[in-house]
Amino acid sequence: MKLAQVNFMKHPIPDQSTSSLDRPSDELEGQVERVTYMNEETGYTVARVTVPGYLMPVTIIGNLLALAPGEVLKMEGAWEDHPKFGRQFRVLSHRTVLPASIKGIKKYLGSGLITGIGQELASRIVREFGEKTLEIIDKDIDKLAGVEGIGQKRVDMIRKAWADQKEIRAIMIFLQEHGVGLSHATKIYKRYGQRSIAVVSQNPYRLATEITGIGFRTADRIAKQLGFEKTAPARSEAGILYVLNQLSEEGHVFYPYEPLVAKCSEILDVDRACIVKGFGSITLDGTIVIEDLNEHMDELRANKKAVYLARLHVSETGIARHFSRLISSKKSIRSIDPEKAIAWVQKRIELRLASRQIEAVKRAISDKVLIITGGPGTGKTTIIHAVIEIYRAVGARIFQAAPTGRASKRMMEATGQVARTIHRMLEFSWQKGGFTRNENRPMEADVIIIDEVSMIDTTLMYHMLKAVPTGATLIMVGDSNQLPSVGPGNVLNDLVKSRAVPVIELNQIFRQASESRIIVNAHRIKQGRLPEIKESGENLGDFYFIEQEAPDKALQIIMELVCSRIPKRFNMDPMEDIQVLSPMHKGELGTENLNRKLQNTLNPSKMELVRGDRRFRLNDKVMQIRNNYEKEVFNGDIGLIKSIDAEKQEVIVTYDGKAVPYDYLELDEIVLAYAISVHKSQGSEYPAVVLPVFPQHYLLLQRNLIYTAVTRGKRLVIMTGSKKALAMGVKNDRIMKRYTYLSERLKGL
């Protein structure tokens, strides 16, 4: 062997007496040191393995889902030379065996694989039982109580974790062959128990609808390996639901029948007849609703039918029904003289209202349902404050709420009155599986004021309206020029367009607000005009544009702004005060790459947890990406990682001081939040906002996106990028089409 050809730092070096790099073995056995990369969707894994007789750990690659440090693998495969990463072993097949050496057992137990055992406890157990440790845990686990620091409670925890691992291992042998990773396999086991293999074998497509985090594509891959045909009825039915759910995530409440058939046929690679048959089955069982919308929907082409997921059809029709109920009923509180009320409240709040504000207050105390819409600085908060004071004076029971925790907190600070999230106002119960406030148990309120209504999607609006008492006054406040909700629908705009609900639109910017370039420029953007750019000078401004055509240099500028320039010049904390927003997730200036770069600079903590290709560190800034009613954290909530416990396999995240625990298997619910999408920023305000604007973002560069991003900044907004891209976005007022029928339903009220 020619040692001169080998890089000792990168290549595995075998002992000359056992093997040779010139004639690589097809078999390898070793203990996993660390998992460098793992894609939970595809199964591709890169890991480092300690192999007896090799001076350096070996890099292994292949479909090796569910690996954990400390496991011993028996592998078959082939050696490869990678031009960048050097010598590595491609695993074609493998099986896991329990470690035999004391060192291996200690690493295996301390890897966090067994809940209740961390590195320190693993050392004490192995010191006590040596090479018989795993046998003791398997057959006589109560002996662990004799180890220092282990009580009966800890023994019971380890017993359950060990039993679960044994059962999961048996299931894993089956699931791993079909591309299912550890986190997914555990979820499958928790849902179906010993029936897991039977359920997956009979209908793997159930996984796509019954288990969070397993989508249709994963289920379809499993089904293919199990021998399911492309034309299987279960596949067509699951595929249609997959496509409809994907479309709902794009904002559609329904989708036209013919284009949907074509889309499903293309995605599933089957003919029209197969898809039509699938439609028939899931329509009969009530999973979807097909409605004929002949009257208004010319765009639905020859077959003017709309296809709804059943839950969205119930929500959309329910919204129209409940608005009809509210508008046609009388107020539960006595009538108020608007002139006297205006005179009284102006003295009360020591502020003279403008004419449009006076009109809004009058309508709020006379109308049963009202929408107040306007941009920043137009006096919406003052109006809400005045309305609350008037209603309080007559003894009305007032509820205030907003879609997010941050928005409700801001509402409470502005009015001095208790405000909650809509979810808390509706009293969601995990045990009962839904909101406990509804038409059978309505809210005990005379006046309900909802802020940030543009964020409310079709489903949440329906649930909220169900709980509004028939006699209550409903006042909805929002900005119809912002992005529509993340969820399906365009509720606020549909309400305004329908003219079924009275609307007060505020356009005047008040003097104090007009001194803010953020507010002035937001209104310029809303009107399709480019923002005014402040030239650098001694006096600090609140709105800047740094021109830079090269994305790599813009990335460097963003890093400097967040990590040093803004903190030094504006005395802001880079973690708490500065939020980077981006129109996209992918690419050099997308949220994913920005998060990696910012995490490494702002939080180079040594204490970290690797999940696939993601790294979570102590004190990381993270965001919840789906509603979790059990934990009472919701899509878009931002918090900080306060602890990582390998023994308990638990991460603690604090949201506004509230500690929320996450099991390791639940970490797909959070992502890094140093940079977030503009959509996710809705309902929040940040002292400083940094926004890249580049032609690469053209698919999402729209006026309402840029407007929404700018209005998130409270004290400072800095854009960097191409002026041409900014102009493209500001001029583009063609909002992406969302299929909804709410406006037409409301017109019939």
XYZ file of C-alpha atoms in Angstrom, residues 323 367 369-373 453 474-478 480 491-492 494-496 498 501-505:
25
model
C -73.010 36.190 9.397
C -74.063 48.492 13.690
C -71.322 43.763 12.615
C -68.588 46.113 11.352
C -65.218 45.914 9.580
C -62.618 48.637 10.177
C -59.702 48.435 7.765
C -58.494 39.813 10.754
C -68.881 41.923 16.311
C -66.178 44.436 15.320
C -63.386 43.168 13.053
C -60.225 45.231 12.559
C -57.522 44.570 9.995
C -56.928 44.308 3.725
C -61.730 35.975 4.398
C -61.206 39.693 5.049
C -64.050 38.405 0.586
C -66.022 40.146 3.328
C -65.082 43.581 1.990
C -69.213 41.111 -0.799
C -70.919 43.618 6.010
C -70.494 47.394 6.637
C -66.886 48.553 6.072
C -65.089 51.684 7.283
C -61.830 52.251 5.398
